[in-house]
mmCIF file of C-alpha atoms in Angstrom:
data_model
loop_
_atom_site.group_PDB
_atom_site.id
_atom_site.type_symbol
_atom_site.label_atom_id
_atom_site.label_comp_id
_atom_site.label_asym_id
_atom_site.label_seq_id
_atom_site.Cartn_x
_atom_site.Cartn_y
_atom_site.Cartn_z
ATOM 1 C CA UNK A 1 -1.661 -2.906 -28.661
ATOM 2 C CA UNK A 2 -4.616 -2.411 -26.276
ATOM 3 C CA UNK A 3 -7.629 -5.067 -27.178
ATOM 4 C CA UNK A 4 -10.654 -3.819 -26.505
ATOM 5 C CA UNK A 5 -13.837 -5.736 -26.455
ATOM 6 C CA UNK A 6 -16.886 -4.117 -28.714
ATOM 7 C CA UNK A 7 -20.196 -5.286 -27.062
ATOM 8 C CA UNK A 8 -23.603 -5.000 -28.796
ATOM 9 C CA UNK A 9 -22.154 -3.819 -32.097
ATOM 10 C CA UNK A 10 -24.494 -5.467 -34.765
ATOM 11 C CA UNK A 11 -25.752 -2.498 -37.247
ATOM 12 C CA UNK A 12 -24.132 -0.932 -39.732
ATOM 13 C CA UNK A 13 -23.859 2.438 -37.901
ATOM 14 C CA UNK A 14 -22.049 0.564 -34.983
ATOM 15 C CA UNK A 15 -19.690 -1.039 -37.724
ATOM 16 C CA UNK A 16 -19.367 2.770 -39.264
ATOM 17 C CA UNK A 17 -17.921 3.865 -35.570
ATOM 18 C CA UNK A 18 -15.509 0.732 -35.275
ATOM 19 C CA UNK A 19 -13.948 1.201 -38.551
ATOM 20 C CA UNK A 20 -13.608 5.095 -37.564
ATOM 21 C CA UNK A 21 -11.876 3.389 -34.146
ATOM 22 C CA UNK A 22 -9.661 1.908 -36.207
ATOM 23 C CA UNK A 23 -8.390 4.142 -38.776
ATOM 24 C CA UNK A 24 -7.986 6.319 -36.030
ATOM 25 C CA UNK A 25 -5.967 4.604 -33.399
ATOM 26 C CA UNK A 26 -4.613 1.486 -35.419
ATOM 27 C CA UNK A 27 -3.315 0.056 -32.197
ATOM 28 C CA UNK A 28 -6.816 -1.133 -30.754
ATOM 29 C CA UNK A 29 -7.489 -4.335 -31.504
ATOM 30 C CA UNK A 30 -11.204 -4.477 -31.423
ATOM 31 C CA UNK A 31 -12.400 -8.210 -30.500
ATOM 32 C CA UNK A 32 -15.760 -8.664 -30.674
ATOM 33 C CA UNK A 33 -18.311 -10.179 -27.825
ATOM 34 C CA UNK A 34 -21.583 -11.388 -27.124
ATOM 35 C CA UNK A 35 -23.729 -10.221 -23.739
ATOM 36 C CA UNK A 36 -23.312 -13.676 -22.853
ATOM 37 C CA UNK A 37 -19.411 -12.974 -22.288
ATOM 38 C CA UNK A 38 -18.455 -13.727 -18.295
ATOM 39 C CA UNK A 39 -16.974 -10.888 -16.286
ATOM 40 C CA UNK A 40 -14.137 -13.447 -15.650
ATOM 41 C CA UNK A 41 -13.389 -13.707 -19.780
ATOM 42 C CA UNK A 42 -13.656 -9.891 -20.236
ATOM 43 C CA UNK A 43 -10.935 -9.054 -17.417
ATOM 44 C CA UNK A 44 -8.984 -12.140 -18.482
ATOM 45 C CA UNK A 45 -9.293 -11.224 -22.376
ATOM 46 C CA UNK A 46 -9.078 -7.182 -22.516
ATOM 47 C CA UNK A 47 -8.193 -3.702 -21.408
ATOM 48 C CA UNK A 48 -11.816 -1.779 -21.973
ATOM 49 C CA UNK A 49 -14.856 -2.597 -23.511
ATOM 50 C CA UNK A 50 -17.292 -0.720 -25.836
ATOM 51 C CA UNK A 51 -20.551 -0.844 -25.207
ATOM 52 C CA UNK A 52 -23.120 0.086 -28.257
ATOM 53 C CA UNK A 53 -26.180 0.394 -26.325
ATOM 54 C CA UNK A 54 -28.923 0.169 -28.734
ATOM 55 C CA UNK A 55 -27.421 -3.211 -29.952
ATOM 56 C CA UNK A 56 -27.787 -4.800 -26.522
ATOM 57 C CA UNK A 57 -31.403 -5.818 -26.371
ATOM 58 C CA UNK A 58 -34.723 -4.184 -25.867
ATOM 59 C CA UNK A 59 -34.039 -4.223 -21.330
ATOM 60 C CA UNK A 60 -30.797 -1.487 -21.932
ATOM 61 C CA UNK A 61 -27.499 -1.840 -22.164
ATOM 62 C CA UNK A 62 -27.071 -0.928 -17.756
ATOM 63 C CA UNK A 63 -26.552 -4.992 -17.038
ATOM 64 C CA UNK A 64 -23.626 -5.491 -19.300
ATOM 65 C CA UNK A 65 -22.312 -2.246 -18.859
ATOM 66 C CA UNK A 66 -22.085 -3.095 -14.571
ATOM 67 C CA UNK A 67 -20.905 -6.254 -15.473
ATOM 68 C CA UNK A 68 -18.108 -5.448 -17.339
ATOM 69 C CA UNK A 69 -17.308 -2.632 -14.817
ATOM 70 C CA UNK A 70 -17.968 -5.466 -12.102
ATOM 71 C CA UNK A 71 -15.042 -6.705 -13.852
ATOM 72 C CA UNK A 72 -12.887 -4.457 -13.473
ATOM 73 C CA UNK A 73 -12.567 -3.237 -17.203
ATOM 74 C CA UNK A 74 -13.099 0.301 -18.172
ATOM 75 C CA UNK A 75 -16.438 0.816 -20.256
ATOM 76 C CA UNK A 76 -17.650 3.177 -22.928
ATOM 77 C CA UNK A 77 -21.285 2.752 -23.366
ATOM 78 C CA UNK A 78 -22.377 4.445 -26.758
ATOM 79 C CA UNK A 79 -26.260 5.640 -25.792
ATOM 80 C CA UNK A 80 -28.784 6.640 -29.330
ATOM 81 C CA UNK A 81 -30.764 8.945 -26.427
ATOM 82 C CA UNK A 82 -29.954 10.657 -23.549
ATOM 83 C CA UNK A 83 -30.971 8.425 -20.688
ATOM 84 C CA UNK A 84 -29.224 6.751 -18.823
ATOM 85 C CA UNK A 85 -31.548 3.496 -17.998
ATOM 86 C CA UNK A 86 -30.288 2.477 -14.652
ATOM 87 C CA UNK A 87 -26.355 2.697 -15.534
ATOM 88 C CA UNK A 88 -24.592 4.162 -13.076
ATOM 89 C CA UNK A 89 -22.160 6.800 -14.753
ATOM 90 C CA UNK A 90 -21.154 7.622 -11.205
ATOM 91 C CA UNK A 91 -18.843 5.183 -11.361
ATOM 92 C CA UNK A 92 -14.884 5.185 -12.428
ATOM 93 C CA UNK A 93 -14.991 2.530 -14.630
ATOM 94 C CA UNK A 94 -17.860 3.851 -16.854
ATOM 95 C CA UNK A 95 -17.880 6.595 -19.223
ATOM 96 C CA UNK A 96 -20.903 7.578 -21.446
ATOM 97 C CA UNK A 97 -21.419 9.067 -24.732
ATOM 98 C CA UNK A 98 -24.626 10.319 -26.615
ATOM 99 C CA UNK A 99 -25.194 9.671 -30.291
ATOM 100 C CA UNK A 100 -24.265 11.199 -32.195
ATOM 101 C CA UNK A 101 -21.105 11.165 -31.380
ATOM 102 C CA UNK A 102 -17.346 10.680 -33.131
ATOM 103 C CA UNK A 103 -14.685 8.206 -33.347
ATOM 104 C CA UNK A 104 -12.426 10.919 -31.927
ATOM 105 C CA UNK A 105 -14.574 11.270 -28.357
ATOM 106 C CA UNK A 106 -15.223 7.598 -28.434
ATOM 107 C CA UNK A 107 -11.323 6.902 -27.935
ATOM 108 C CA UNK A 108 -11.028 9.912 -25.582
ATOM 109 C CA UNK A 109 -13.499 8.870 -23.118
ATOM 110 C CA UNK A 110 -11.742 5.918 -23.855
ATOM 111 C CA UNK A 111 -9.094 6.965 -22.545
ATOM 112 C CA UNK A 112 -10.349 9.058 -19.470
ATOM 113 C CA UNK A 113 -11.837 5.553 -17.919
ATOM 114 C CA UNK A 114 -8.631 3.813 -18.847
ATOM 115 C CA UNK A 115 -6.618 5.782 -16.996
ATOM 116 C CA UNK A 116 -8.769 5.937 -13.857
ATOM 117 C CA UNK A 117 -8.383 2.413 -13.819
ATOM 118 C CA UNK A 118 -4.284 2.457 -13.886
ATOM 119 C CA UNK A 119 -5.159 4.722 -11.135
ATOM 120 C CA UNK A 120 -7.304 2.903 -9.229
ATOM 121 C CA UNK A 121 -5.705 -0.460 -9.862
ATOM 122 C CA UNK A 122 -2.013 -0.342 -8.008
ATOM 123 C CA UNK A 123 -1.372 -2.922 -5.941
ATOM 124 C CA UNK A 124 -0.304 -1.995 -2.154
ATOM 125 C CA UNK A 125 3.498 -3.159 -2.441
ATOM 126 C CA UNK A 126 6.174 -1.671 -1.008
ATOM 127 C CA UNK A 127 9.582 -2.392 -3.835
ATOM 128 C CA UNK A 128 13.125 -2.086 -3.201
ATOM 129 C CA UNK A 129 15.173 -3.331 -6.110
ATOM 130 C CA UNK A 130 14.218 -7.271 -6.694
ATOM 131 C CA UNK A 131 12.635 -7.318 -2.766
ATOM 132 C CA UNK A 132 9.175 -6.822 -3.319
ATOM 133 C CA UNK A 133 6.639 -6.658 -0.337
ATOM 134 C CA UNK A 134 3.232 -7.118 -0.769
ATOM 135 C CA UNK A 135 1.145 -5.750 1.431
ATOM 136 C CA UNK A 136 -2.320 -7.157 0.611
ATOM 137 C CA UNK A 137 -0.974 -10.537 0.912
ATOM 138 C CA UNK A 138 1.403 -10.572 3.750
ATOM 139 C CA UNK A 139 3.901 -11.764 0.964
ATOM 140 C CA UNK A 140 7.436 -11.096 0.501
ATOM 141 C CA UNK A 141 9.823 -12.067 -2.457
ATOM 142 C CA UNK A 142 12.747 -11.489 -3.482
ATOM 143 C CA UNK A 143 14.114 -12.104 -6.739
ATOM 144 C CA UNK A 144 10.654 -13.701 -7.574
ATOM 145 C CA UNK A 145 10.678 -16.448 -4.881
ATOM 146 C CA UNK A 146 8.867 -16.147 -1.599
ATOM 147 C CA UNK A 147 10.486 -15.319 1.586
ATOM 148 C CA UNK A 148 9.241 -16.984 4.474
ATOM 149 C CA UNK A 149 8.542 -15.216 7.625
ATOM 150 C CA UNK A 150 6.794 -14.777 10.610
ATOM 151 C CA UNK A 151 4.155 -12.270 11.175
ATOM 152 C CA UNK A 152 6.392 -10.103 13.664
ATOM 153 C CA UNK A 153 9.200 -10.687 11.048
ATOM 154 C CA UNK A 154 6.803 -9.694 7.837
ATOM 155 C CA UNK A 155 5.573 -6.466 10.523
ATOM 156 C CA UNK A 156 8.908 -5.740 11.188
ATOM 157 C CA UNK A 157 10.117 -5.871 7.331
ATOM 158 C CA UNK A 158 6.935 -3.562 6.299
ATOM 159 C CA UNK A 159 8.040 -0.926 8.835
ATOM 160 C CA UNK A 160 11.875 -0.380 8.178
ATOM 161 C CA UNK A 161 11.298 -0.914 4.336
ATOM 162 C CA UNK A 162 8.499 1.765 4.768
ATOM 163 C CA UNK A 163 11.077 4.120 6.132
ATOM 164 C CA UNK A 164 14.377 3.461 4.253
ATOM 165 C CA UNK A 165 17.265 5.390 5.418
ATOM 166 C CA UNK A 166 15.836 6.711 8.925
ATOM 167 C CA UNK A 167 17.226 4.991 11.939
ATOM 168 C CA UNK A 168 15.122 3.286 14.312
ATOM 169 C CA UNK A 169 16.569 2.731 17.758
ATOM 170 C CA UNK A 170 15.113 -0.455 19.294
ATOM 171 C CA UNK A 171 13.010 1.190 21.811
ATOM 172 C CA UNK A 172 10.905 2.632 18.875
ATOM 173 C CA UNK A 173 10.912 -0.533 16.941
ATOM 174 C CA UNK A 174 9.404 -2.184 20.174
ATOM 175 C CA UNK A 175 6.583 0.295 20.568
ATOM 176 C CA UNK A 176 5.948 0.963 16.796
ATOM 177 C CA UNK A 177 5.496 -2.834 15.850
ATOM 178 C CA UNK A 178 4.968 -4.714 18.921
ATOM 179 C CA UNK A 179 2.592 -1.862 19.845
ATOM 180 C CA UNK A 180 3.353 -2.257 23.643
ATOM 181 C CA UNK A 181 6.474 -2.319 25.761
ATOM 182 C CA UNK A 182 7.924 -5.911 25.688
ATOM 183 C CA UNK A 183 8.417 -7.587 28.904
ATOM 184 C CA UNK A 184 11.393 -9.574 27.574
ATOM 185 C CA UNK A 185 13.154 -6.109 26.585
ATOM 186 C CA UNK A 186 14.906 -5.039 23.141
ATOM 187 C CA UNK A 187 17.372 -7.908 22.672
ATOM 188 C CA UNK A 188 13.953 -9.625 21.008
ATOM 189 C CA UNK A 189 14.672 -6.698 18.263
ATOM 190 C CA UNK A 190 18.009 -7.982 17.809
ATOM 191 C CA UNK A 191 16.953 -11.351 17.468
ATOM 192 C CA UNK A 192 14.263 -10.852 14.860
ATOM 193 C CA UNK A 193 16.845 -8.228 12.709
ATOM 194 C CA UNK A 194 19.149 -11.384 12.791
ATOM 195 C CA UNK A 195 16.353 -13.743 11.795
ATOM 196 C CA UNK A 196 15.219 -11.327 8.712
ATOM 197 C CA UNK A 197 19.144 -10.959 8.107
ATOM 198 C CA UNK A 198 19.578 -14.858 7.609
ATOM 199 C CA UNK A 199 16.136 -14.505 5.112
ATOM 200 C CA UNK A 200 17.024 -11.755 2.896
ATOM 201 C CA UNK A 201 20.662 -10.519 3.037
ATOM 202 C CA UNK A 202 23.722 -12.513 0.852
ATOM 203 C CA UNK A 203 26.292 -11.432 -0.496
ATOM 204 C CA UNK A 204 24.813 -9.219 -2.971
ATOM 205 C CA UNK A 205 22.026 -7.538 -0.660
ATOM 206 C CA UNK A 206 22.668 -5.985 2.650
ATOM 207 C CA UNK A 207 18.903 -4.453 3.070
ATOM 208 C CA UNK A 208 19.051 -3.996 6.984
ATOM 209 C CA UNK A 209 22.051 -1.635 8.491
ATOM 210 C CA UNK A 210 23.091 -1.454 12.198
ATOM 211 C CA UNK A 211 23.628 2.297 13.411
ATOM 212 C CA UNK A 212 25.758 1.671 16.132
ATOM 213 C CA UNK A 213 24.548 2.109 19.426
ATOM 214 C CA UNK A 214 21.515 3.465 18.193
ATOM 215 C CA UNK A 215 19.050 1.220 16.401
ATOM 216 C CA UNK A 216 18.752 -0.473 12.989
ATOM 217 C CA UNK A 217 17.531 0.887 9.510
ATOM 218 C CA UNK A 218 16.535 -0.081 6.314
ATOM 219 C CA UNK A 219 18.860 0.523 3.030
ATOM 220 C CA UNK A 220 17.093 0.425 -0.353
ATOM 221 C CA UNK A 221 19.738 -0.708 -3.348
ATOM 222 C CA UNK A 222 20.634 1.922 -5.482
ATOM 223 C CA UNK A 223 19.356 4.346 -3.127
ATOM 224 C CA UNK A 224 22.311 7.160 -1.299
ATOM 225 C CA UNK A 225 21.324 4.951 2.407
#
């Protein structure tokens, strides 16, 4: 069930539409809010938000409409005329429809902004089985509990986990992650592959592979490496 927060719906043509909503797509939960609602309660509380914009006070619907975009919930603003009073419909989050207008394009543009958000709103992490990297973050878990590592460890990770199955020799490894040639030559590869070995590898994981006299690679559970 996706709860979505109705916003400015006071008259009885607004209540008409939500009760269309409803018999339509039984699995919204409409929750109503007030314009004094914080962005942080609307991401925290719900999945989209419908905006009825003659219910929202005589200065337009545009500042609760950018605030709930602002936080990062998909809006429908329902407009009696066709003007757009400062709202920017430019943006993903925000779709706009003219009275009058049905139940049935109310939920599709509903929809639309919905799934631009999904879109919009993956995280940057790089997953193999129950090792999860996070790449905003500079985080690594695995099985849910963090992994601690060094920066040249964590760059090191990110780059053969980024690659799975293709075999790095340690020459590469040097220039692709230390970015330079290292002075102390490529034992310090071998050293940090042991290092990340000891972090993430037990009995039931063996995520880094030796290619013998070649280089090291990354094996992905599950996967044919």
């Amino acid at each position: 069930m996706s709860s979505i927060a109705l916003l400015g719906f006071a008259d009885a043509e607004s209540e008409r539409l939500a009760a269309g909503l409803s018999a339509l797509d039984p699995s919204l939960n409409l929750v109503p809010f007030t314009s004094e609602t914080s962005k942080d309660e609307l991401a925290s509380s719900v999945e989209g938000a419908l905006v009825w914009g003659a219910g929202t006070g005589l200065a337009g619907p545009s500042g609760i409409v950018h605030a709930a975009a602002d936080s990062g919930v998909p809006v429908v603003v329902i407009l009696p005329v066709i003007a757009l009073e400062g709202i920017a419909a430019e943006r993903e989050e925000i779709e706009v429809c003219f009275l009058p207008c049905s139940a049935e394009e109310v939920i599709l543009r509903l929809n639309i902004a919905m799934s631009r958000n999904a879109r919009t709103d993956t995280t940057n992490t790089i997953i193999h089985g129950e090792l999860v990297i996070d790449c905003d973050r500079y985080e690594v878990t695995l099985r849910g509990r963090k992994v601690d590592l060094t920066f040249k460890e964590y760059e090191l990770l990110k780059y053969l986990a980024s690659n799975p199955g293709r075999v790095f020799s340690r020459e590469s490894l040097l220039r692709s992650v230390w970015e330079y040639d290292y002075f102390g030559g490529t034992r310090t590869v071998d050293v940090h592959i042991r290092r990340l070995r000891s972090k993430i590898d037990d009995v039931t994981n063996n995520f880094i592979e030796t290619q013998w006299n070649v280089g090291y690679r990354f094996r992905s559970p599950g996967g044919s490496n």
